[in-house]
Amino acid sequence: MRIKSLPDQLINQIAAGEVVERPSAVVKELLENSLDAGADQVSIEIEQGGVRLIKIRDNGSGLHHDDLSLALSRHATSKIGSLDDLEQVASLGFRGEALPSIASVSRLTLTSRSAASEQAWVLEGEGRERLPEVKPASHPLGTTLDVRDLFFNVPARRKFLRAEKTEFGHIDTVVKRIALSRFDVAFRLSHNGRQLFQWPVSDSTLGSERRVAGVCGEAFMQAARFFEHDAADLKLWGWLALPSFSRSQGDMQHFYVNGRVVRDKVISHAVRQAYADVLYHGRQPAFVLFLELDPRSVDVNVHPSKHEVRFRDSRRLHEFIRRTLKKVLADSRVGESEAAVLKATPLQQASEPLPRLSQQSALTLPSVKPSPSPSQLASQSRLYSELAKSLPFEKKGEKNQILEPKLAVQQEEHPLGYALAQLHGVYIVAQNNDGLILVDMHAAHERITYERLKTAYAEQGIAREPLLVPLSLNLSEAEVNAAEQHQSVFSELGFELDCIGAEQLRIRQIPALLHGSEVEKLVQDVLADLLMFGETERIQAAMNEVLSTMACHGSVRANRQLNLSEMNALLRDMEQTQRSGQCNHGRPTWTLLSMQELDTLFLRGR
Ligand code: ADP
Ligand code: MG
């Protein structure tokens, strides 16, 4: 067969293969266009999972009469004009590919009026090769894109479409993700005539948080901390869920680079490292984060779907993200007055159960609505009557903290309040101004011991252990080079490595703390990190794991009786300790049941 040029229609359909994978991809492209056009009102109407209809209307700048047909031709864009522009793209689109691709696989109608014109115009694409005439129409300032019968002329693609519900699910996700990137734009979404949400323009943190809660749920919002960090040319801000709110999947991780939804290895690795010390293995953190940086230092022209980016200085960025987030998490100790922090470990956990842990899992999370079984009720009332007998109800003049809680509250100055009692040897029951505090004794003590061990370890310097029989490692040349280049990283943490060949390394000394662990694998993983990201916390993490185990064994076990002053001392320690909101496994260490929540529980004041 001889070579021939392909017809335009087919070229567009080939491009559509990459750009328009499924209905949600159409929605994404059209929303990006509306945002690029400066709209602050966008409404999205979907029918039958987007296969029958995707209709997006905005109040943006609109298109000039002569641009209507241009918009549907390939590589026609108003957003860039030169290579220099391409190197600093500030808009979401720039490839001039989306509309022609979509038009080639659907029946598309474009209606628009720009400020320059009294008249609106309409163009019907209809998946045909030749574009029809532009006709007069009626439309307010802005644009409506009407995409019908997606893939009607591409049976192969149609076969890959999933059930209506699934396709709509993808659309819902896309719209929400984009809505999170622009709090200054109102969004409305409906499916088969039913409105699913309408989010107004928000100009306050509160309004933004309402939207975040709409996407990620109330429980996320309660567990999340808002932060903002500026450093010269980099800015990171957003909401970070404290580790007690974790997920089994990475489905609540929203990261935006200059307003663009982005999936990136460097970023996710940096985030994971920030959570390394506070999240139980296998759990995924939840966050909504915005990174802002000079468009010149990020290349968005990596893939037609524009989900991937490349950073000019990915190592510096990695460090910036990791450090910033780590600090936000470390500061999440109890004792900060912000309500957000007091709500750090809400009773309502993420809907899924936490993973089962070692023996300590006997201490389960409190649930919101306890529904005791009849036998539990019986034993509880027995307990109460025994308790009543033992309590000095009749003795006048004697101060009992349980009977006169007011007294303790008046002197309140500590966020975790004062201990009242110990419950079944597992929980400390305390009260503060807001209500009832429950502390998981073992979990709390474990974190405190752990943080102390880490501090002590850092202060005393690292004990080193020379290996009598050095370990040899066979590696790639790049890995051996990385080991040589990062000698100092290793030696600071107690390792001594020798390169004994282009592809061989010898471990001659290790930190004593890691005696008996899999050092070879650790060194290999560290080198992989160094090659990819330029830094690593693996050695630190491995040492922390050992310290964490030591802390676990050295901490008060459940079922140990503590007296009131011991319990109060533990509460004060918690207030002083970093990351004390979670135990070393990421489980919460304490929770607050506010007076209001208690009143609701007892139907008081209704
Ligand atoms: P790109 O967004 O990469 O420029 P598209 O094919 O998505 O390419 O759009 C082509 C052009 O059509 C855009 O550059 C823009 O000028 C115009 N356009 C598309 N959608 C809109 C809209 N909603 N409002 C105003 N102009 C639009
Ligand atoms: Mg576009």
XYZ file of C-alpha atoms and ligand atoms in Angstrom:
634
model
C 0.000 0.000 0.000
C 1.239 3.478 -0.855
C 1.349 6.387 1.545
C -1.486 8.917 1.475
C -2.538 11.824 3.696
C -5.514 11.090 5.898
C -8.740 13.096 5.619
C -9.280 15.746 8.333
C -12.247 13.961 9.809
C -10.184 10.826 10.390
C -7.276 12.826 11.813
C -9.661 14.394 14.300
C -11.102 11.029 15.193
C -7.614 9.695 15.837
C -6.897 12.666 18.097
C -10.269 12.072 19.769
C -8.973 8.653 20.784
C -6.619 10.369 23.187
C -8.561 13.453 24.172
C -12.093 12.046 24.398
C -11.804 8.736 26.119
C -15.311 8.787 27.581
C -18.101 11.295 28.289
C -16.369 12.656 31.395
C -13.384 13.685 29.246
C -15.697 15.812 27.101
C -17.043 17.455 30.249
C -13.520 18.157 31.440
C -12.463 19.796 28.168
C -15.593 21.925 27.926
C -15.347 23.064 31.543
C -11.725 24.032 30.997
C -12.787 26.109 28.005
C -15.466 27.869 30.067
C -12.958 28.683 32.796
C -10.410 29.873 30.251
C -13.115 32.148 28.838
C -13.363 33.830 32.242
C -16.846 32.578 33.124
C -18.014 32.764 36.730
C -21.259 30.852 36.132
C -21.182 27.405 34.592
C -24.064 25.002 34.315
C -23.737 21.400 33.255
C -26.673 19.366 32.014
C -26.208 15.659 31.438
C -28.536 13.058 30.008
C -28.018 9.303 30.092
C -24.531 9.400 31.535
C -23.426 11.945 28.942
C -23.907 9.617 26.009
C -27.139 11.238 24.936
C -26.367 14.812 25.950
C -23.659 16.955 27.490
C -24.673 20.581 27.577
C -22.455 23.206 29.126
C -23.393 26.823 29.323
C -21.184 29.627 30.586
C -21.206 33.397 30.900
C -17.629 33.803 29.697
C -16.225 36.013 26.961
C -17.957 34.169 24.111
C -16.608 33.706 20.584
C -16.322 36.190 17.766
C -18.543 35.356 14.757
C -15.560 34.431 12.568
C -14.020 32.289 15.296
C -16.910 29.868 15.540
C -15.822 27.674 12.679
C -12.167 28.187 13.508
C -12.816 26.834 17.007
C -13.841 23.550 15.403
C -10.770 23.230 13.227
C -7.672 21.466 14.377
C -4.819 23.246 16.139
C -6.756 26.490 16.203
C -6.518 28.224 19.557
C -6.751 31.698 20.978
C -4.582 30.787 23.940
C -1.043 30.585 22.653
C 0.694 31.954 19.594
C 4.362 31.147 20.011
C 6.817 28.777 21.616
C 7.431 31.370 24.276
C 3.713 31.286 25.133
C 3.818 27.501 25.272
C 6.587 27.662 27.848
C 4.468 29.679 30.232
C 0.924 28.513 29.664
C -1.423 30.048 32.188
C -4.663 28.778 30.648
C -6.037 25.267 31.033
C -6.205 24.674 27.283
C -3.597 25.442 24.645
C -3.562 22.598 22.142
C -6.591 23.614 20.075
C -7.583 19.992 19.884
C -10.618 19.442 22.067
C -13.471 20.964 20.071
C -12.507 19.470 16.681
C -11.956 16.072 18.330
C -15.314 16.172 20.096
C -17.049 17.446 16.954
C -15.664 14.522 14.982
C -17.269 11.910 17.222
C -20.585 13.516 18.173
C -23.323 15.890 17.049
C -22.016 19.172 18.357
C -23.685 22.566 18.409
C -21.787 25.673 19.404
C -23.796 28.798 20.262
C -22.098 31.951 21.453
C -22.245 35.693 21.770
C -19.221 37.856 22.494
C -19.286 41.334 23.969
C -18.270 42.717 20.557
C -21.518 41.610 18.968
C -25.219 42.384 19.428
C -26.067 39.080 17.852
C -25.422 35.511 18.935
C -24.382 32.879 16.412
C -24.733 29.148 16.159
C -22.764 26.464 14.391
C -23.870 22.869 14.067
C -20.939 20.475 13.742
C -22.916 17.220 13.331
C -19.807 15.041 12.995
C -19.577 15.878 9.300
C -16.435 16.602 7.448
C -17.496 19.956 5.987
C -18.597 22.636 8.450
C -22.033 24.118 7.782
C -22.893 27.821 7.784
C -22.846 29.956 10.896
C -26.425 31.066 11.554
C -27.892 33.801 13.768
C -29.213 32.636 17.126
C -30.329 33.984 20.449
C -28.016 33.609 23.420
C -26.860 35.906 26.222
C -23.186 36.850 26.547
C -21.275 33.591 26.822
C -21.261 30.193 25.217
C -23.276 26.984 25.138
C -21.798 23.730 23.900
C -24.333 21.051 23.134
C -22.805 17.612 22.556
C -25.262 14.895 21.548
C -24.962 11.205 20.731
C -21.320 10.828 21.660
C -19.498 8.181 19.590
C -22.574 7.681 17.364
C -20.163 7.251 14.448
C -17.463 5.295 16.308
C -19.045 1.943 17.205
C -15.752 0.611 18.619
C -15.665 3.358 21.228
C -19.335 2.978 22.047
C -18.718 -0.627 22.997
C -16.310 0.453 25.691
C -18.808 2.693 27.409
C -20.003 1.434 30.775
C -23.419 1.603 32.353
C -25.094 5.010 32.491
C -24.525 5.174 36.231
C -20.814 4.488 35.922
C -20.311 7.053 33.182
C -22.214 9.631 35.148
C -20.115 8.785 38.202
C -17.020 9.760 36.233
C -18.656 13.001 35.130
C -19.674 13.810 38.701
C -16.065 13.286 39.832
C -14.675 15.470 37.058
C -17.098 18.327 37.736
C -16.405 18.209 41.474
C -12.656 18.132 40.975
C -12.799 21.155 38.727
C -15.272 22.943 41.007
C -12.746 22.569 43.830
C -10.135 24.360 41.768
C -12.196 27.548 41.395
C -14.144 28.738 44.414
C -14.768 32.002 42.551
C -16.934 30.269 39.958
C -20.486 29.008 40.500
C -21.228 25.468 39.303
C -24.479 23.628 38.723
C -24.832 20.002 37.713
C -27.928 18.070 36.692
C -28.493 14.560 35.404
C -31.612 13.486 33.521
C -33.345 16.674 34.596
C -32.558 16.282 38.292
C -30.294 18.901 39.849
C -27.497 17.346 41.909
C -25.803 20.431 43.232
C -25.557 24.137 42.836
C -22.553 25.811 44.342
C -22.567 29.588 44.481
C -19.485 31.754 44.074
C -17.643 31.772 47.368
C -15.534 34.641 48.586
C -14.824 33.396 52.100
C -13.014 30.451 53.628
C -16.317 29.365 55.108
C -17.974 29.298 51.692
C -15.034 27.383 50.255
C -15.198 24.908 53.093
C -18.852 24.318 52.373
C -17.872 23.341 48.850
C -15.011 21.146 50.047
C -17.429 19.436 52.432
C -19.819 18.966 49.511
C -17.124 17.075 47.629
C -15.191 15.305 50.379
C -17.890 15.009 53.024
C -18.451 16.522 56.447
C -16.214 14.015 58.170
C -13.270 15.103 56.042
C -13.964 18.752 56.763
C -14.040 18.089 60.481
C -10.739 16.262 60.403
C -9.093 18.717 58.024
C -6.803 21.581 58.854
C -6.583 24.630 56.661
C -3.097 26.008 56.086
C -1.231 28.362 53.819
C 2.491 28.405 53.240
C 4.373 30.890 51.122
C 8.023 30.507 50.274
C 9.518 32.936 47.778
C 8.242 31.600 44.466
C 6.268 28.629 45.770
C 2.962 28.597 47.539
C 1.125 25.636 48.989
C -2.268 25.871 50.651
C -5.397 23.892 51.251
C -6.930 21.358 53.588
C -5.064 18.437 55.036
C -6.895 15.693 56.907
C -5.230 14.682 60.131
C -4.085 11.068 60.029
C -6.985 9.835 62.136
C -9.094 10.372 59.031
C -7.493 8.071 56.513
C -8.815 6.065 53.621
C -8.180 2.622 52.232
C -7.857 4.210 48.790
C -6.383 7.371 47.390
C -9.810 8.597 46.336
C -9.775 11.762 48.404
C -6.558 13.243 47.177
C -7.032 16.426 45.237
C -3.925 18.174 44.066
C -3.906 21.242 41.840
C -0.941 22.876 40.190
C -1.795 26.429 39.152
C -5.474 25.451 39.169
C -4.978 22.358 37.041
C -5.997 18.922 38.288
C -2.749 17.020 38.339
C -1.572 13.487 38.976
C 2.112 13.361 39.611
C 4.581 10.855 41.020
C 6.849 13.442 42.623
C 3.936 15.074 44.399
C 2.348 11.898 45.673
C 5.681 10.600 46.900
C 6.337 13.828 48.778
C 2.893 13.706 50.378
C 3.311 10.084 51.370
C 6.617 10.868 53.038
C 5.048 13.704 54.961
C 2.540 11.262 56.423
C 5.114 8.497 56.874
C 5.399 8.799 60.614
C 1.739 9.191 61.437
C -0.215 6.958 59.100
C -0.724 3.266 59.503
C 0.786 1.203 56.678
C -1.481 0.814 53.721
C -3.763 3.699 54.677
C -4.129 6.648 52.329
C -4.196 10.276 53.410
C -6.961 12.670 52.326
C -6.331 16.236 51.175
C -7.264 19.136 48.944
C -4.066 20.980 48.087
C -3.157 23.832 45.802
C 0.332 24.475 44.577
C 1.076 27.775 42.932
C 4.293 28.476 41.114
C 5.678 30.343 38.140
C 4.124 28.763 34.995
C 7.624 28.787 33.503
C 8.820 26.230 36.006
C 6.228 23.643 35.078
C 5.716 22.008 31.701
C 2.068 21.169 31.079
C 2.590 19.926 27.530
C 3.252 16.312 28.427
C 0.106 14.487 27.386
C -3.013 15.453 25.384
C -5.220 14.956 28.452
C -3.039 17.540 30.273
C -3.261 15.572 33.544
C 0.469 15.144 33.752
C 3.029 17.833 34.235
C 6.778 18.006 34.441
C 8.536 20.212 36.935
C 11.769 21.959 36.078
C 13.060 21.509 39.602
C 11.237 18.491 40.901
C 13.648 17.824 43.742
C 13.253 21.209 45.283
C 9.507 20.923 44.908
C 9.526 17.487 46.528
C 11.328 18.863 49.519
C 9.084 21.920 49.745
C 5.894 19.846 49.745
C 7.191 17.216 52.132
C 8.486 19.745 54.639
C 5.439 21.960 54.543
C 2.968 19.132 55.050
C 5.084 17.477 57.677
C 5.092 20.656 59.672
C 1.327 21.056 59.395
C 0.903 17.493 60.664
C 3.467 17.877 63.440
C 1.740 21.000 64.686
C -1.443 19.070 65.114
C -0.818 18.454 68.778
C -3.668 19.026 71.147
C -3.760 22.283 72.968
C -4.191 24.594 70.036
C -7.275 26.602 70.609
C -8.649 26.366 67.092
C -11.875 24.458 66.848
C -10.479 22.621 63.865
C -7.830 21.071 66.030
C -10.168 20.205 68.846
C -12.223 18.431 66.270
C -9.089 16.625 65.214
C -10.397 13.238 66.101
C -14.122 13.374 65.643
C -16.312 10.553 66.778
C -17.537 10.081 63.257
C -14.705 8.309 61.584
C -14.419 7.893 57.861
C -17.158 5.485 56.955
C -14.767 2.581 56.599
C -13.348 0.703 59.550
C -9.706 1.085 60.451
C -7.465 -1.859 59.760
C -7.115 -4.452 62.443
C -3.979 -3.939 64.412
C -1.908 -6.093 66.701
C -3.067 -6.983 70.203
C -3.885 -3.386 71.024
C -6.796 -3.495 68.644
C -8.878 -4.570 71.587
C -9.220 -0.847 72.140
C -11.811 -0.043 69.523
C -13.035 3.341 68.463
C -16.019 4.756 70.242
C -19.089 4.925 68.036
C -21.576 7.749 67.922
C -24.764 5.915 68.641
C -24.050 3.098 71.019
C -26.901 0.655 71.024
C -26.256 -1.627 73.970
C -27.658 -5.131 73.851
C -30.168 -6.146 76.569
C -27.498 -8.069 78.459
C -25.154 -5.085 78.297
C -27.955 -2.894 79.604
C -28.524 -5.258 82.483
C -24.876 -5.344 83.402
C -24.660 -1.573 83.042
C -27.511 -0.963 85.428
C -25.942 -3.428 87.838
C -22.734 -1.424 87.570
C -24.566 1.824 88.198
C -26.258 0.552 91.314
C -22.953 -0.749 92.628
C -21.359 2.552 91.766
C -24.142 4.430 93.518
C -23.575 2.343 96.639
C -19.877 3.056 96.661
C -20.174 6.770 96.033
C -20.432 9.091 98.993
C -23.693 10.681 97.874
C -24.900 11.356 101.363
C -21.718 12.716 102.827
C -22.210 16.449 102.917
C -19.293 18.812 102.574
C -17.084 16.353 100.850
C -15.928 17.501 97.424
C -16.355 14.901 94.793
C -15.260 15.732 91.294
C -17.936 13.636 89.696
C -20.672 15.305 91.679
C -19.337 18.800 91.371
C -17.879 19.123 87.941
C -18.462 22.895 87.854
C -15.580 23.415 90.208
C -13.050 21.846 87.914
C -14.386 23.627 84.883
C -14.021 27.023 86.472
C -10.294 26.582 86.785
C -10.034 25.314 83.249
C -6.925 26.284 81.432
C -5.901 23.063 79.774
C -7.360 22.035 76.404
C -7.702 18.411 77.452
C -9.215 19.413 80.761
C -9.009 17.372 83.949
C -9.276 13.666 84.542
C -12.395 12.418 86.275
C -11.976 8.678 86.170
C -10.602 5.716 84.353
C -12.939 3.557 82.337
C -12.350 -0.199 82.386
C -8.634 0.417 82.595
C -8.622 1.537 78.988
C -9.897 5.096 78.713
C -9.322 8.226 80.694
C -12.527 10.136 81.206
C -11.878 13.871 81.514
C -13.815 17.067 81.175
C -12.975 20.447 79.743
C -15.085 23.538 79.085
C -16.612 22.051 75.962
C -17.673 18.723 77.345
C -16.408 15.224 77.805
C -12.946 14.066 76.743
C -12.075 10.428 76.265
C -8.452 9.426 75.937
C -7.122 6.081 74.838
C -4.474 5.736 77.510
C -2.195 3.311 75.753
C -2.357 5.021 72.365
C -1.614 8.419 73.908
C 1.232 7.198 76.037
C 2.720 5.344 73.137
C 2.924 8.511 71.036
C 4.463 10.467 73.899
C 7.094 7.802 74.555
C 7.811 7.560 70.851
C 8.329 11.290 70.401
C 10.601 11.308 73.457
C 12.651 8.415 72.163
C 13.054 10.178 68.837
C 14.218 13.379 70.526
C 16.596 11.520 72.800
C 17.944 9.559 69.894
C 18.527 12.687 67.842
C 20.239 14.407 70.757
C 22.544 11.587 71.694
C 23.759 10.962 68.204
C 23.630 7.725 66.365
C 25.278 4.609 67.684
C 27.096 2.818 64.883
C 27.757 -0.851 64.479
C 30.566 -2.053 62.216
C 29.679 -5.275 60.461
C 32.092 -8.123 61.110
C 31.200 -9.556 57.764
C 30.439 -6.690 55.351
C 27.386 -7.146 53.135
C 27.847 -7.022 49.383
C 25.168 -5.636 47.123
C 24.862 -6.037 43.377
C 23.315 -2.931 41.911
C 22.985 -0.982 38.705
C 25.677 1.481 37.783
C 23.297 4.387 38.332
C 22.557 3.134 41.844
C 26.210 2.788 42.722
C 26.804 6.311 41.437
C 23.936 7.594 43.534
C 25.435 5.899 46.587
C 28.731 7.614 45.932
C 27.116 10.960 45.332
C 25.011 10.772 48.483
C 27.683 9.355 50.787
C 26.900 12.037 53.341
C 23.227 11.060 53.576
C 24.279 7.573 54.533
C 27.130 8.441 56.855
C 25.063 10.994 58.783
C 22.617 8.251 59.599
C 25.269 5.731 60.585
C 25.950 3.817 57.401
C 29.313 3.257 55.823
C 29.264 2.187 52.202
C 32.119 1.330 49.853
C 31.875 1.161 46.113
C 33.873 -1.911 45.197
C 33.063 -2.028 41.514
C 30.978 -0.314 38.882
C 27.989 -2.374 39.960
C 28.873 -3.443 43.450
C 28.593 -1.886 46.840
C 29.707 -3.026 50.268
C 27.950 -2.133 53.504
C 30.587 -1.969 56.236
C 28.701 -0.277 59.024
C 25.073 0.246 59.958
C 23.245 2.226 62.633
C 23.093 -0.027 65.695
C 19.379 0.541 65.939
C 18.859 -1.318 62.680
C 20.701 -4.400 63.868
C 18.830 -7.430 62.625
C 16.701 -5.670 60.048
C 16.836 -6.087 56.296
C 19.587 -3.575 55.623
C 20.274 -4.621 52.053
C 16.721 -4.005 50.978
C 16.658 -0.717 52.841
C 19.801 0.537 51.111
C 18.371 -0.482 47.755
C 15.090 1.325 48.388
C 16.973 4.381 49.581
C 19.000 4.449 46.377
C 15.856 4.136 44.283
C 14.410 7.130 46.144
C 17.571 9.148 45.722
C 17.666 8.480 42.007
C 14.051 9.393 41.500
C 13.423 12.198 43.974
C 16.837 13.352 45.144
C 15.997 12.802 48.788
C 14.642 10.123 51.050
C 13.315 9.565 54.496
C 13.514 5.834 54.364
C 16.421 5.384 56.751
C 14.782 7.737 59.195
C 11.506 5.881 58.739
C 13.174 2.517 59.363
C 14.754 3.821 62.550
C 11.491 5.389 63.615
C 9.811 2.063 63.170
C 12.228 0.502 65.618
C 11.708 3.344 68.064
C 7.992 3.037 67.599
C 8.072 -0.625 68.531
C 10.160 0.196 71.562
C 7.640 2.892 72.483
C 4.793 0.462 72.092
C 6.351 -2.025 74.470
C 7.398 0.646 76.898
C 3.996 2.301 77.156
C 1.262 1.783 79.690
C -0.760 -1.204 78.751
C -4.488 -1.225 78.912
C -5.802 -2.398 82.243
C -3.292 -0.550 84.320
C -4.822 1.481 87.082
C -3.747 5.108 87.118
C -4.706 7.581 89.777
C -6.095 11.018 89.009
C -2.781 12.829 89.171
C -1.095 10.255 86.945
C -3.904 10.673 84.458
C -3.660 14.452 84.593
C 0.072 14.208 84.025
C -0.583 12.158 80.899
C -3.070 14.754 79.655
C -0.503 17.548 80.191
C 2.138 15.496 78.359
C -0.217 15.064 75.436
C -0.696 18.799 75.212
C 3.058 19.243 74.989
C 3.781 16.539 72.459
C 3.858 16.881 68.700
C 1.503 14.676 66.732
C -0.166 13.581 69.947
C -3.564 13.464 68.252
C -2.656 10.083 66.809
C -0.865 7.059 68.136
C 2.101 5.673 66.212
C -0.268 3.685 64.033
C -2.375 6.677 63.050
C -5.303 5.842 65.308
C -6.772 8.744 67.250
C -5.664 9.075 70.848
C -8.517 11.166 72.127
C -11.914 12.491 71.272
C -14.260 15.185 72.473
C -17.949 14.682 73.071
C -19.233 18.230 73.374
C -22.033 19.242 75.716
C -24.091 19.914 72.623
C -23.470 16.425 71.281
C -24.339 14.986 74.679
C -27.537 17.025 74.797
C -28.486 15.702 71.380
C -27.767 12.192 72.543
C -30.189 12.625 75.434
C -32.705 14.608 73.374
C -32.241 17.519 75.743
C -33.520 20.970 74.891
C -35.852 19.832 72.124
P -7.925 25.083 23.372
O -8.779 25.172 24.584
O -6.774 24.195 23.574
O -7.552 26.419 22.825
P -10.285 23.963 22.167
O -10.471 23.111 20.987
O -10.747 23.444 23.476
O -8.761 24.349 22.215
O -11.003 25.346 21.887
C -10.660 26.088 20.729
C -10.888 27.565 20.921
O -12.288 27.827 21.001
C -10.329 28.123 22.191
O -8.980 28.509 22.032
C -11.232 29.312 22.458
O -10.776 30.445 21.783
C -12.546 28.906 21.858
N -13.510 28.441 22.867
C -13.819 27.169 23.162
N -14.759 27.098 24.144
C -15.039 28.369 24.488
C -15.928 28.979 25.460
N -16.695 28.241 26.275
N -15.946 30.320 25.526
C -15.164 31.077 24.705
N -14.319 30.571 23.785
C -14.248 29.227 23.661
Mg -9.828 23.613 25.436
